Tab-separated table of C-alpha atoms and ligand atoms in Angstrom:
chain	number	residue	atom	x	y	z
N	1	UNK	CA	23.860	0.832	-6.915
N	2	UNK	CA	21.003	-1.718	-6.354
N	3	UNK	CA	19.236	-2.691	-8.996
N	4	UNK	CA	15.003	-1.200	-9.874
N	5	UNK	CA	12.763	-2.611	-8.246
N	6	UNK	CA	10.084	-4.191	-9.944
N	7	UNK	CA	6.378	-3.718	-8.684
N	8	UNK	CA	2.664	-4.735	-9.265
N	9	UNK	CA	0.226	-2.739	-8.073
N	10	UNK	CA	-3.026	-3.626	-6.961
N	11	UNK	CA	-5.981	-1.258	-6.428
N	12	UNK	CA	-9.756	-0.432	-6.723
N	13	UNK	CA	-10.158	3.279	-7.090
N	14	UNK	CA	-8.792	6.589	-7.576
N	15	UNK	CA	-5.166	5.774	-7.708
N	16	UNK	CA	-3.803	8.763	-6.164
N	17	UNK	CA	-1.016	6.120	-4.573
N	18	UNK	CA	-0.410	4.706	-8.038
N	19	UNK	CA	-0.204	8.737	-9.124
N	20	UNK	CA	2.339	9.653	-6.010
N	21	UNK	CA	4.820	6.072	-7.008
N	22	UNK	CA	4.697	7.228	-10.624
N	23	UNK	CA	5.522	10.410	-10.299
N	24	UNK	CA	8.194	9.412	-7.914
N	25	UNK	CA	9.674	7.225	-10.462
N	26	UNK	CA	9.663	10.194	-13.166
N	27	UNK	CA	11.259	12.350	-11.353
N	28	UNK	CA	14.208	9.805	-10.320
N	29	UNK	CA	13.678	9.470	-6.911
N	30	UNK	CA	12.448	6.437	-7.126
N	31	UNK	CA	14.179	3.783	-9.047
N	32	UNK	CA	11.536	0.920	-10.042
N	33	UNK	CA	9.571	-0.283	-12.487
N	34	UNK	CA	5.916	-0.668	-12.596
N	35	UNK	CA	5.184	-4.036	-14.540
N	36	UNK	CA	1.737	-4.112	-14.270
N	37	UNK	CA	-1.415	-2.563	-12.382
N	38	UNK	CA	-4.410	-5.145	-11.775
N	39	UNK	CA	-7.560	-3.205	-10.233
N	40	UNK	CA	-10.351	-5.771	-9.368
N	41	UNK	CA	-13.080	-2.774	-10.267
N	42	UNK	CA	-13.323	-1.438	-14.113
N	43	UNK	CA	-14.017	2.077	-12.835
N	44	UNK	CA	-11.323	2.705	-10.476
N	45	UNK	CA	-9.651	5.599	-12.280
N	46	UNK	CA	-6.217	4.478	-11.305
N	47	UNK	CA	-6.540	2.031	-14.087
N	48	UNK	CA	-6.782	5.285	-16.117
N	49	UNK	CA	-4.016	6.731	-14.940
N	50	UNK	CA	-1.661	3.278	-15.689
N	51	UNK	CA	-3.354	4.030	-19.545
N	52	UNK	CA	-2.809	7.866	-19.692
N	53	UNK	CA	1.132	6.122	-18.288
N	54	UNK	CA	1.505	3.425	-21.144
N	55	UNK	CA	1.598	0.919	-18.295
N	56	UNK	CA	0.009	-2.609	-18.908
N	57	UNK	CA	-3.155	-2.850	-16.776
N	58	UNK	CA	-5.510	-5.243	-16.693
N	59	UNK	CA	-9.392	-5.152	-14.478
N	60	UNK	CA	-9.775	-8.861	-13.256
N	61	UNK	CA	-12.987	-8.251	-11.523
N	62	UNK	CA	-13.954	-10.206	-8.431
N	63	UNK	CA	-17.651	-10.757	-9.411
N	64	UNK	CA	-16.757	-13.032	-12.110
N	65	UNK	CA	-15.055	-15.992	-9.579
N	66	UNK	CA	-17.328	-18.238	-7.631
N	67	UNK	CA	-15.175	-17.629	-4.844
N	68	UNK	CA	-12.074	-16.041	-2.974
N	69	UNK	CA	-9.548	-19.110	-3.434
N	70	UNK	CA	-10.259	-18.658	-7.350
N	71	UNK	CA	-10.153	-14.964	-7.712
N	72	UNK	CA	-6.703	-15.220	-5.423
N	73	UNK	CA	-5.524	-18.417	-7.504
N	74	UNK	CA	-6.319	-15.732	-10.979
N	75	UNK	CA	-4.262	-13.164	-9.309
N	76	UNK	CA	-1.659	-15.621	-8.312
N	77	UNK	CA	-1.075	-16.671	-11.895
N	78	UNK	CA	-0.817	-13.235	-13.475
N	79	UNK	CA	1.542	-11.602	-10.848
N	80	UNK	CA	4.027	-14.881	-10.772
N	81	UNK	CA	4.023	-14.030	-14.740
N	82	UNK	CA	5.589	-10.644	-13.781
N	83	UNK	CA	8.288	-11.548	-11.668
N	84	UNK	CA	8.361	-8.859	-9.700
N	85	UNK	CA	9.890	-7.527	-6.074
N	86	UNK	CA	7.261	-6.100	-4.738
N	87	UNK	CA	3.316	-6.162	-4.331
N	88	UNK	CA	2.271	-2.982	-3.575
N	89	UNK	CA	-1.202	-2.544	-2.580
N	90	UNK	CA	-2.917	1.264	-2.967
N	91	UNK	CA	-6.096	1.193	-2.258
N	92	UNK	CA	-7.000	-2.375	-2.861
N	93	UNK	CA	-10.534	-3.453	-1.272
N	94	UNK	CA	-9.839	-7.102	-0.753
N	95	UNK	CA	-8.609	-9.104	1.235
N	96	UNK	CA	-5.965	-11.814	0.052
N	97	UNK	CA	-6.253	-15.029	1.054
N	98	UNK	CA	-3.854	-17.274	2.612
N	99	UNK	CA	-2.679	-18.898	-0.287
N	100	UNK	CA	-1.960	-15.530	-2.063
N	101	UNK	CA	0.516	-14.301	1.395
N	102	UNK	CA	2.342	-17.567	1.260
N	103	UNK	CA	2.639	-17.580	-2.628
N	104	UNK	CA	4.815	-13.789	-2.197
N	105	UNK	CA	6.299	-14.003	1.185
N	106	UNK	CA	7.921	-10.329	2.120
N	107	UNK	CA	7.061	-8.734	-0.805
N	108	UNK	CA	3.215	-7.613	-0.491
N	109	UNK	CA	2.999	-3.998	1.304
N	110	UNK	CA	0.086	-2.118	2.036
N	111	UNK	CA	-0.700	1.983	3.383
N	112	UNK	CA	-3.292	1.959	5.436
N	113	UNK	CA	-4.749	5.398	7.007
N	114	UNK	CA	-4.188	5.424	10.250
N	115	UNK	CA	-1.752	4.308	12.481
N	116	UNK	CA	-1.900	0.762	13.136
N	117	UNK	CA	-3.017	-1.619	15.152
N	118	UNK	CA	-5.651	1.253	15.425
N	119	UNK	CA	-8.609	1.405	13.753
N	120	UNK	CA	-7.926	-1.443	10.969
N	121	UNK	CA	-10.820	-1.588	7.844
N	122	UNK	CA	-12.811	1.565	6.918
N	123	UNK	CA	-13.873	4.803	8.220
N	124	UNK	CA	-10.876	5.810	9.705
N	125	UNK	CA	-10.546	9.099	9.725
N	126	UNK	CA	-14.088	9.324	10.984
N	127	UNK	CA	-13.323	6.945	14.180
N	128	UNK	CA	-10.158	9.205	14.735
N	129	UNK	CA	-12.555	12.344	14.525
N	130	UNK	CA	-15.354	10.669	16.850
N	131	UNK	CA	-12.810	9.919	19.666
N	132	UNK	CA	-11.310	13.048	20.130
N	133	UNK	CA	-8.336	11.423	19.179
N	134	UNK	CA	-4.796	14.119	18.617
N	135	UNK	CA	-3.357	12.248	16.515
N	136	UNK	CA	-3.510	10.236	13.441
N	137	UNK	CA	-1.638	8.993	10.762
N	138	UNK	CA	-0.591	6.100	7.787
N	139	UNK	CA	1.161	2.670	8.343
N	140	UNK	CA	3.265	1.009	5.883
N	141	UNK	CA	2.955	-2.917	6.175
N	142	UNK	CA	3.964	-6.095	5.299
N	143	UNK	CA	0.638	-7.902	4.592
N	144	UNK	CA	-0.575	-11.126	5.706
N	145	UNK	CA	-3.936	-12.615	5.958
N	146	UNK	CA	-5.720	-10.363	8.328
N	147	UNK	CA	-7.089	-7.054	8.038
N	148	UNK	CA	-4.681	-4.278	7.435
N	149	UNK	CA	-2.634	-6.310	9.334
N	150	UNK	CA	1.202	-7.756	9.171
N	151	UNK	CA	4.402	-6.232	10.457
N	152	UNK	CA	4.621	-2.311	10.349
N	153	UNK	CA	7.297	-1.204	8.083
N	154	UNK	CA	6.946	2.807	8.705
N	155	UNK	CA	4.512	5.161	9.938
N	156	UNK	CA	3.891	8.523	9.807
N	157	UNK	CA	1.671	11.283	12.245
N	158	UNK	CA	-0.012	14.375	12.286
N	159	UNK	CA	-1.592	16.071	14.699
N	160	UNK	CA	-5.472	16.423	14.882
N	161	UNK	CA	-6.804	19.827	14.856
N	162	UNK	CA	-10.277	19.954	17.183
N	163	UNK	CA	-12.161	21.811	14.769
N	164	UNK	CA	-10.904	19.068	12.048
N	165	UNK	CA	-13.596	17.991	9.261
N	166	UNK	CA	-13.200	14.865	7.662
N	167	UNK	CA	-12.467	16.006	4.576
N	168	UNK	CA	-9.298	17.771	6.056
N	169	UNK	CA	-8.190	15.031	7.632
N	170	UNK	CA	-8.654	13.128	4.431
N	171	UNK	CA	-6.381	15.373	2.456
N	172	UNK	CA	-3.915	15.983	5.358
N	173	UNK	CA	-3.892	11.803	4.840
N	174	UNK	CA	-3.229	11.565	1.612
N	175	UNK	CA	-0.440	14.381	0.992
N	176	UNK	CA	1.502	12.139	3.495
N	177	UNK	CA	0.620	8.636	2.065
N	178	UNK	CA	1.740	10.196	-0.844
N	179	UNK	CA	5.677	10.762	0.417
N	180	UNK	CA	5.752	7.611	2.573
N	181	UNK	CA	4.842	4.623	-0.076
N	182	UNK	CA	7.255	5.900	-2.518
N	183	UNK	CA	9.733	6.729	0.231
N	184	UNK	CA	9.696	3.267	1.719
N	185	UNK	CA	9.340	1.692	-1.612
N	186	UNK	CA	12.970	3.589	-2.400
N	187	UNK	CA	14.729	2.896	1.032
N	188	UNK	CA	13.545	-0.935	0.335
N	189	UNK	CA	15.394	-0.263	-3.296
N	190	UNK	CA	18.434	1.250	-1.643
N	191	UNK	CA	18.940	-1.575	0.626
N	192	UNK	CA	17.797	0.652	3.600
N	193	UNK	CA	14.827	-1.455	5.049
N	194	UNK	CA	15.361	-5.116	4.391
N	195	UNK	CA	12.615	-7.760	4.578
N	196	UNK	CA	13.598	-11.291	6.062
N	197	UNK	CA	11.514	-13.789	7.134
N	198	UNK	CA	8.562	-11.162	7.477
N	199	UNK	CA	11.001	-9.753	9.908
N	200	UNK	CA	11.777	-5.714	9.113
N	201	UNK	CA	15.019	-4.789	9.260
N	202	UNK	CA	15.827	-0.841	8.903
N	203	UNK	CA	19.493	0.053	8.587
N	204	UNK	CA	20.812	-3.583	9.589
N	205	UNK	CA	18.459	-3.983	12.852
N	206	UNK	CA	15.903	-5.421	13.690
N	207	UNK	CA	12.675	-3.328	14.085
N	208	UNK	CA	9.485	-4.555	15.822
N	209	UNK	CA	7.879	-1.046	15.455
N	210	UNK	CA	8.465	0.463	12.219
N	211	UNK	CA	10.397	3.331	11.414
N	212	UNK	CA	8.851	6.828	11.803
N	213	UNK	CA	8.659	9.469	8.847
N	214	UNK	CA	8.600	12.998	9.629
N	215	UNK	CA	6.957	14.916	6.985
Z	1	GRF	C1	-5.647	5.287	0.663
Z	1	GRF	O1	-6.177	6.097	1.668
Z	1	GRF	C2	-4.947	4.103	1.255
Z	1	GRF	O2	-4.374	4.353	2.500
Z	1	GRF	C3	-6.050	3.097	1.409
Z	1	GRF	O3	-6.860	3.295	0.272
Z	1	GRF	C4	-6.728	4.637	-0.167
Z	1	GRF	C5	-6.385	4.627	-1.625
Z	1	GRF	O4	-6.402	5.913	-2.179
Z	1	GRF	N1	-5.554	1.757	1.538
Z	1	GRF	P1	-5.979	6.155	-3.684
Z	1	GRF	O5	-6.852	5.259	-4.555
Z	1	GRF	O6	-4.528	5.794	-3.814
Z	1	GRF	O7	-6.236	7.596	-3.927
């Protein structure tokens, strides 16, 4: 058996992600350890939740650095502290700089809703919805220092319905983003998906594209 994994994550709002990897853990499919949960907003109510879980959280709020390089280099300095496996970001509205990808090579992940290289940033659902796209989805990533983007580690789809409001397609979203991140984050504990060289390897090969869920 491989040992826990041991995670930091990173976010700015309602935490549902945070909710979906702790629940995961609690009911033993997931075998990790959440050392620590940094949101860069005091509100976001996933810092709540990592209270309400008696796990060590800490708001290091953006506003308060003169710039990007010193918020990162903040950041930097706590999360080396925890020694952790993984970075997992859920929900986290910044951008990490360069120096913060190449301090953590292969171990910062991101979900992103949709399925990428579509529609990277915000609004997605909304840009899926205006273009009469069928389908939509969530992406699993390795980050870098773009936006939303980095190798794709696993995706998942679902189909959109024509009469579709946003707020469907936001909750059709999330019930899946909430099986994939703790999914991935347990094949990555298993030994399933491997990451080398910010290369993804699933099941001992190589994979360019990501591995698709079915849900
Ligand atoms: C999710 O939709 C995630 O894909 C995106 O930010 C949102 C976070 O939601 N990166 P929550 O805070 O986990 O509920």
């Amino acid at each position: 058996m491989n040992k826990k994994l041991s995670l930091a994550v990173l976010l700015s709002g309602s935490g549902t992600n945070l909710q979906a990897i702790i629940d995961s853990i609690n009911n033993g499919k997931l075998q990790a350890d959440i050392k620590i949960v940094i949101s860069n907003n005091k509100n976001a109510f996933g810092l709540e939740r990592a209270k309400q879980c008696g796990l060590k959280n800490l708001c290091i709020d953006h506003q308060a650095f003169k710039d990007r390089e010193t918020y990162d280099k903040k950041l930097i300095q706590i999360i080396s502290k925890e020694n952790v496996d993984f970075i997992v970001l859920a929900g986290f509205m910044r951008i990490l700089g360069a120096n913060f990808v190449k301090c953590f090579p292969n171990k910062i992940l991101n979900i992103h809703p949709s399925l990428l290289p579509k529609y990277p940033g915000l609004n997605t659902h909304k840009k899926v919805l205006e273009n009469k796209d069928k389908e939509h989805g969530v992406t699993v990533h390795l980050v870098d220092e773009g936006l939303d983007s980095g190798p794709i580690i696993g995706y998942a789809k679902v189909k959109v319905d024509v009469k579709e409001k946003e707020n469907d397609l936001i909750n059709k979203i999330h019930k899946i983003e909430h099986f994939i991140y703790p999914e991935i984050l347990s094949e990555l504990q298993e030994g399933k998906i491997s990451i080398i060289d910010n290369k993804i390897k699933i099941d001992d090969v190589y994979c360019k594209d990501g591995k698709e869920y079915f849900i």
